[in-house]
PDB file of C-alpha atoms in Angstrom:
ATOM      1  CA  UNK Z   1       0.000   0.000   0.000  1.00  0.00           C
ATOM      2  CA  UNK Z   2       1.302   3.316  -0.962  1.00  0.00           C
ATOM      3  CA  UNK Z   3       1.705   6.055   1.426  1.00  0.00           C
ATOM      4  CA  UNK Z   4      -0.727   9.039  -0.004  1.00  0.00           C
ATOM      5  CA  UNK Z   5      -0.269  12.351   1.721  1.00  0.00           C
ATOM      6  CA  UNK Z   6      -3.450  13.652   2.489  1.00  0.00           C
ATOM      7  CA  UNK Z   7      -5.331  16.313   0.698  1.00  0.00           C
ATOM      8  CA  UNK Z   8      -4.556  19.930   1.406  1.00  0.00           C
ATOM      9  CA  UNK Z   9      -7.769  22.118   2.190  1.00  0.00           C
ATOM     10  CA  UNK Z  10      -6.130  25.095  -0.040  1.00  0.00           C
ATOM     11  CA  UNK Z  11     -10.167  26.487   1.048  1.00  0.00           C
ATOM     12  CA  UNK Z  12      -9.288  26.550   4.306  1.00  0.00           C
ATOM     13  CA  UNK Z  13     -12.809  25.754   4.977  1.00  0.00           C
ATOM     14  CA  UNK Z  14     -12.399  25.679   9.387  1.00  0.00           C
ATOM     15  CA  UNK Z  15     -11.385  28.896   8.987  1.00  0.00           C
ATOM     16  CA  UNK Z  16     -14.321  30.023   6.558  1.00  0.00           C
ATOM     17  CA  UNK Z  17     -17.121  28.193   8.997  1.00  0.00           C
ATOM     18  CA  UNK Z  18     -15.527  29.857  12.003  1.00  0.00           C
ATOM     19  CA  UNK Z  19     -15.726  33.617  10.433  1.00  0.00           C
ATOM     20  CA  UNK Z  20     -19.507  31.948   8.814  1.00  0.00           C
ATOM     21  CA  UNK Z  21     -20.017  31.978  13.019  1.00  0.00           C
ATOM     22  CA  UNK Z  22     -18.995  35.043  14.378  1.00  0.00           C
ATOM     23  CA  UNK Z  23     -21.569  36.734  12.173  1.00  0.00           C
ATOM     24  CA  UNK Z  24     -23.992  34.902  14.077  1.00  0.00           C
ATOM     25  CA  UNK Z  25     -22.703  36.748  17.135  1.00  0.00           C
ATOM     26  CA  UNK Z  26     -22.123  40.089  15.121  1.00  0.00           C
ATOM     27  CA  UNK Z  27     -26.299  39.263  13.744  1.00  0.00           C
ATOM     28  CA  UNK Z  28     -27.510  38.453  17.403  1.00  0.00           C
ATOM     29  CA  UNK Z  29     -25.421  42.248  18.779  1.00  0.00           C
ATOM     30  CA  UNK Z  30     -27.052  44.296  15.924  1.00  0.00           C
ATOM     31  CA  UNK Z  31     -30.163  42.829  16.891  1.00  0.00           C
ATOM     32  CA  UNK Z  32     -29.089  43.630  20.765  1.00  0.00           C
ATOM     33  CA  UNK Z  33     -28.126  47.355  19.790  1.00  0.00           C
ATOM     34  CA  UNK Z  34     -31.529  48.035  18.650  1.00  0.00           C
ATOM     35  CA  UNK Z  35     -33.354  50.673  20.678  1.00  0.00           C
ATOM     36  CA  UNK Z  36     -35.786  47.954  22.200  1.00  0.00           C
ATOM     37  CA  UNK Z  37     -32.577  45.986  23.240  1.00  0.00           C
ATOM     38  CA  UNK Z  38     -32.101  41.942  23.522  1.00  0.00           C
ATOM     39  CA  UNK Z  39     -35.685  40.453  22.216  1.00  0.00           C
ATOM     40  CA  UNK Z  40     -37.516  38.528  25.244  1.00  0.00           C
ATOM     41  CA  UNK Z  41     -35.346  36.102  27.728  1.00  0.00           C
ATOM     42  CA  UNK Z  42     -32.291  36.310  25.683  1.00  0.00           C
ATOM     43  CA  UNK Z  43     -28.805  37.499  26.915  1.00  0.00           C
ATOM     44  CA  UNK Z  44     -25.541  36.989  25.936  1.00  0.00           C
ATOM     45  CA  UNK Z  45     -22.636  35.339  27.911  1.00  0.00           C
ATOM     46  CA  UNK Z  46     -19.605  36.410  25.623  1.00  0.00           C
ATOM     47  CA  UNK Z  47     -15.892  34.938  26.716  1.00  0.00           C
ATOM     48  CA  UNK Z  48     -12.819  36.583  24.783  1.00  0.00           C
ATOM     49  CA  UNK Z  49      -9.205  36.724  25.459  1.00  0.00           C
ATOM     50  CA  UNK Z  50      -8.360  40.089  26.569  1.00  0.00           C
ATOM     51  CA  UNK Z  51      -4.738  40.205  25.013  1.00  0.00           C
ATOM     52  CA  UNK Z  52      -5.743  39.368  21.959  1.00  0.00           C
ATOM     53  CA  UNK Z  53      -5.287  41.773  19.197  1.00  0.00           C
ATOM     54  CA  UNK Z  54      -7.397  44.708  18.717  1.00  0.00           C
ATOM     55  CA  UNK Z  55      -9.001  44.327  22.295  1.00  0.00           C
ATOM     56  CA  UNK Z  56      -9.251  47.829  24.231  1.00  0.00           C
ATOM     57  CA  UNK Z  57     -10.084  46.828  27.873  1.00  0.00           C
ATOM     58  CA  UNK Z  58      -9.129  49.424  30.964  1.00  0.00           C
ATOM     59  CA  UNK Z  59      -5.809  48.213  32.488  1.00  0.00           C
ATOM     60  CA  UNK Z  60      -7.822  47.652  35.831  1.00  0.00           C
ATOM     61  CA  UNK Z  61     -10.197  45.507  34.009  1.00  0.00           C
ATOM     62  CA  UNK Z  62      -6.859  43.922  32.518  1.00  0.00           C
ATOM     63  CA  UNK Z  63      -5.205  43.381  35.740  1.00  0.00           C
ATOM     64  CA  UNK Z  64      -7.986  41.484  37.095  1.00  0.00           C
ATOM     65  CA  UNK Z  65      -8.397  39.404  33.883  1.00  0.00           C
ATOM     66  CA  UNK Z  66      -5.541  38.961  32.279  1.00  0.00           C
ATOM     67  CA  UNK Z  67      -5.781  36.382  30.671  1.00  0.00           C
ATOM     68  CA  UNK Z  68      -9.576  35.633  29.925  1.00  0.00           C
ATOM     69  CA  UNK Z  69     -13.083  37.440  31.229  1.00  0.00           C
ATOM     70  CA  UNK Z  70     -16.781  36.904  30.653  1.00  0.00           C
ATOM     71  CA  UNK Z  71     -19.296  39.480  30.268  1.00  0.00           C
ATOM     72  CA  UNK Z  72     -22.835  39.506  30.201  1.00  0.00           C
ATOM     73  CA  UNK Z  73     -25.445  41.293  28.420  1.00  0.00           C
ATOM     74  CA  UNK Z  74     -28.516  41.188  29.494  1.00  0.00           C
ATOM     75  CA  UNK Z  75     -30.631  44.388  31.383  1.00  0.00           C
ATOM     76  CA  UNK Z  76     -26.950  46.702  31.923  1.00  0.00           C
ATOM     77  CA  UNK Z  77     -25.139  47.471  29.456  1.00  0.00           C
ATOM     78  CA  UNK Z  78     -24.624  50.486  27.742  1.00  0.00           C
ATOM     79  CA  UNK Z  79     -23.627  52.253  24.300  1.00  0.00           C
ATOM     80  CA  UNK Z  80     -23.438  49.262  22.304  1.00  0.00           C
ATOM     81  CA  UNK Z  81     -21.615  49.552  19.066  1.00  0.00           C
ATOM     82  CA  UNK Z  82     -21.463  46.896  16.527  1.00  0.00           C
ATOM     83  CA  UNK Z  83     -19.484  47.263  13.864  1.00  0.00           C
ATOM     84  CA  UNK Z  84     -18.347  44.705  10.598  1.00  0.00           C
ATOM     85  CA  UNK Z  85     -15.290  43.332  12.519  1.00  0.00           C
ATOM     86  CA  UNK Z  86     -15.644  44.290  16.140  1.00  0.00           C
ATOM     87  CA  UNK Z  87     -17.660  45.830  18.752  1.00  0.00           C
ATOM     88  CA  UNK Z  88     -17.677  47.772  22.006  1.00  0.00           C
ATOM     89  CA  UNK Z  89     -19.852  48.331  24.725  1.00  0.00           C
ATOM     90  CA  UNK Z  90     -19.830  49.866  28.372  1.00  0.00           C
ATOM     91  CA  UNK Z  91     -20.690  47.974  31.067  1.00  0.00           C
ATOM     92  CA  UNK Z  92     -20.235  48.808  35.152  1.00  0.00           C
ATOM     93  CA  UNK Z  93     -16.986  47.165  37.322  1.00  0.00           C
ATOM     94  CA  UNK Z  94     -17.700  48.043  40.903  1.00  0.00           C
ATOM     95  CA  UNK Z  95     -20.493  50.992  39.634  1.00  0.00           C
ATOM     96  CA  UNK Z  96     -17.660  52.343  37.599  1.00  0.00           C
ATOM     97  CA  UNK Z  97     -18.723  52.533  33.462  1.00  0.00           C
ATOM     98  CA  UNK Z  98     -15.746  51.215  31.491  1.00  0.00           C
ATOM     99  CA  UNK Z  99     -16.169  50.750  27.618  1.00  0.00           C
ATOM    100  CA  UNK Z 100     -14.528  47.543  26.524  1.00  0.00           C
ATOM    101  CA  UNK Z 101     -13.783  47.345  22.541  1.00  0.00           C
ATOM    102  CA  UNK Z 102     -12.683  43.572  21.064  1.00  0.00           C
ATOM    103  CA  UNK Z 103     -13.016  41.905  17.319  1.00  0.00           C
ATOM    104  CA  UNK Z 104     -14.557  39.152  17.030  1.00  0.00           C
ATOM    105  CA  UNK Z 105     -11.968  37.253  16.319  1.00  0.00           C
ATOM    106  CA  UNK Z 106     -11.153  37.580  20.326  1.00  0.00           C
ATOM    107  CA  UNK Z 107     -14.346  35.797  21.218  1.00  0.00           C
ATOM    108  CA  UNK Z 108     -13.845  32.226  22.089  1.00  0.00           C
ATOM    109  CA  UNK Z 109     -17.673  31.475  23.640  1.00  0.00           C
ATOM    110  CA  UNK Z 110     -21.025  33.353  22.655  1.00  0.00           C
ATOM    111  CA  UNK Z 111     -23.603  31.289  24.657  1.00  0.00           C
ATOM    112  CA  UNK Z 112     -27.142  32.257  25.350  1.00  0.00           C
ATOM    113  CA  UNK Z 113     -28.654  30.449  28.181  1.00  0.00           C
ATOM    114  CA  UNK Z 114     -32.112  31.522  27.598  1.00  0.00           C
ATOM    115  CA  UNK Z 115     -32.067  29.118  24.721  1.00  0.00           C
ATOM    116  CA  UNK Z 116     -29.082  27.077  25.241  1.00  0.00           C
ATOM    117  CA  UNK Z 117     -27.408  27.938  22.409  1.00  0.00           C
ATOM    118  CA  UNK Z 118     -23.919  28.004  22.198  1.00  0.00           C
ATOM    119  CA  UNK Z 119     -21.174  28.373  19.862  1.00  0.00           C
ATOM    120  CA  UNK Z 120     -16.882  28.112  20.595  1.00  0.00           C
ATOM    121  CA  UNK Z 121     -13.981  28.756  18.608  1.00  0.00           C
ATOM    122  CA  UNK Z 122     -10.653  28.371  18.385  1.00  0.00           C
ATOM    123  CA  UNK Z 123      -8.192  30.321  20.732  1.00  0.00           C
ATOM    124  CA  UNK Z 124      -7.078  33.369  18.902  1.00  0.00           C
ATOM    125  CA  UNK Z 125      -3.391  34.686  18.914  1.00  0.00           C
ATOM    126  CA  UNK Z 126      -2.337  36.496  21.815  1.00  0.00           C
ATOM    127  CA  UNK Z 127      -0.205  39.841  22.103  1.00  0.00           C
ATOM    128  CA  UNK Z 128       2.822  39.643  24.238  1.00  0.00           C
ATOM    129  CA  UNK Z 129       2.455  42.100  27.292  1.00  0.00           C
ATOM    130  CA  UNK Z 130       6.290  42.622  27.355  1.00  0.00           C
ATOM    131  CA  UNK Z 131       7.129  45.441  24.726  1.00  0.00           C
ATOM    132  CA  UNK Z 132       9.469  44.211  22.372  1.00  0.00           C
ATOM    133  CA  UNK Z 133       9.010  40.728  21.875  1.00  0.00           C
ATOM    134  CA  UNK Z 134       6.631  39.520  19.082  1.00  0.00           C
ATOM    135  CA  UNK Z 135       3.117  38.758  18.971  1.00  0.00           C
ATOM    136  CA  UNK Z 136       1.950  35.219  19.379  1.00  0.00           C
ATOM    137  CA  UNK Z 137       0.837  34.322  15.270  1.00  0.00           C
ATOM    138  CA  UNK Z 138      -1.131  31.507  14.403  1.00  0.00           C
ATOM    139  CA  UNK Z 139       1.907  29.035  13.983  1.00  0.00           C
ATOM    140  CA  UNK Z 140       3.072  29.807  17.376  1.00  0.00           C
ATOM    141  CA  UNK Z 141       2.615  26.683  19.650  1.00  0.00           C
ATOM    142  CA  UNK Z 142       0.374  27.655  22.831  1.00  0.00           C
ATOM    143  CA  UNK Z 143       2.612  28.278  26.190  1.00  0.00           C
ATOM    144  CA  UNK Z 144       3.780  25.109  28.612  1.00  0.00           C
ATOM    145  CA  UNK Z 145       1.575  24.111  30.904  1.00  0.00           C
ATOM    146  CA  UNK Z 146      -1.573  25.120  28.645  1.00  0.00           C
ATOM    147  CA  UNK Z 147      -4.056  22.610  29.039  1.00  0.00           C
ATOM    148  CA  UNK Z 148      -6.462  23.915  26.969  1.00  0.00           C
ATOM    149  CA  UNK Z 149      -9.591  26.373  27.827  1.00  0.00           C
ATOM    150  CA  UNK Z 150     -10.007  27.676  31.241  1.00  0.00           C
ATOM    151  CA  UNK Z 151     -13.057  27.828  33.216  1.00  0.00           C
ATOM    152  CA  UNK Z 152     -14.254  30.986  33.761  1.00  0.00           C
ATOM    153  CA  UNK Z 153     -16.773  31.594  37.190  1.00  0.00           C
ATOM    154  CA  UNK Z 154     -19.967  33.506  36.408  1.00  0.00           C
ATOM    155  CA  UNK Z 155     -21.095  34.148  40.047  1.00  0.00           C
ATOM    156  CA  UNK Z 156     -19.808  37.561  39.781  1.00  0.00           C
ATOM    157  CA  UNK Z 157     -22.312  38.295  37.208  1.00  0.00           C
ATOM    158  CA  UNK Z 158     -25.206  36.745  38.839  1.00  0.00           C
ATOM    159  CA  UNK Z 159     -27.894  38.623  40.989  1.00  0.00           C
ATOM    160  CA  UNK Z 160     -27.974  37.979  45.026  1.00  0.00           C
TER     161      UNK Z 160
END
């Protein structure tokens, strides 16, 4: 038996069905940014990475979630903004408005519990936060000791 190489997907059809998704998410925010707001039970639990590039968080918001955060919209949230490639929105850390900015390409979760829908993607590449060294590209191999996605809690974002 010969050894075939497999095919190459010169389409790069993953990539094209993950970009086919995040205008799900970019469909469901327009809807969101309409003056009547998110239709019925819906809201949105959206995880992104928040060094990834083109996200604009506050460096306190940073600090405390360097890595990863979740936010949800739902009743309070403010100034949303949806754009072709990204979005930005203000929302309240500790009764203080801050206006975080990310593409979509920084989401990794969109997940709507109201209907249990959910969608995932791929970890995007993720800027170095020492100046000078390069930004992590999509052939860079993930950091030691990465074991995957993280677990984010929610009970911050829950009512008491």
């Amino acid at each position: 038996m010969a050894d075939e190489t497999p095919p190459v997907d010169e389409m790069h059809y993953e990539q094209l069905a993950q970009d086919a998704l995040r205008g799900v998410i970019r469909s469901a925010l327009e809807r969101a940014a309409l003056p009547d707001g998110i239709p019925g039970a819906h809201h949105f639990y959206i995880t992104f990475k928040t060094r990834a590039p083109g996200v604009s968080v506050p460096p306190d918001v940073m600090a405390k979630y360097p890595d990863e955060m979740t936010v949800v919209l739902q009743h309070q949230y403010w100034d949303l903004k949806v754009e072709a490639e990204r979005f930005s929105v203000m929302l309240k850390f500790g009764g203080m408005p801050k206006v975080l900015s990310m593409p979509y390409t920084a989401v990794t979760r969109f997940y709507d519990p109201s209907v249990q829908f959910l969608l995932q993607f791929e970890t995007p590449a993720v800027a170095e936060s020492v100046a000078g060294e390069p930004e992590a590209g999509p052939d860079t191999p993930p950091p030691a000791g990465d074991d995957g996605p993280k677990v984010v809690s929610l009970d911050q974002f829950r009512k008491k």
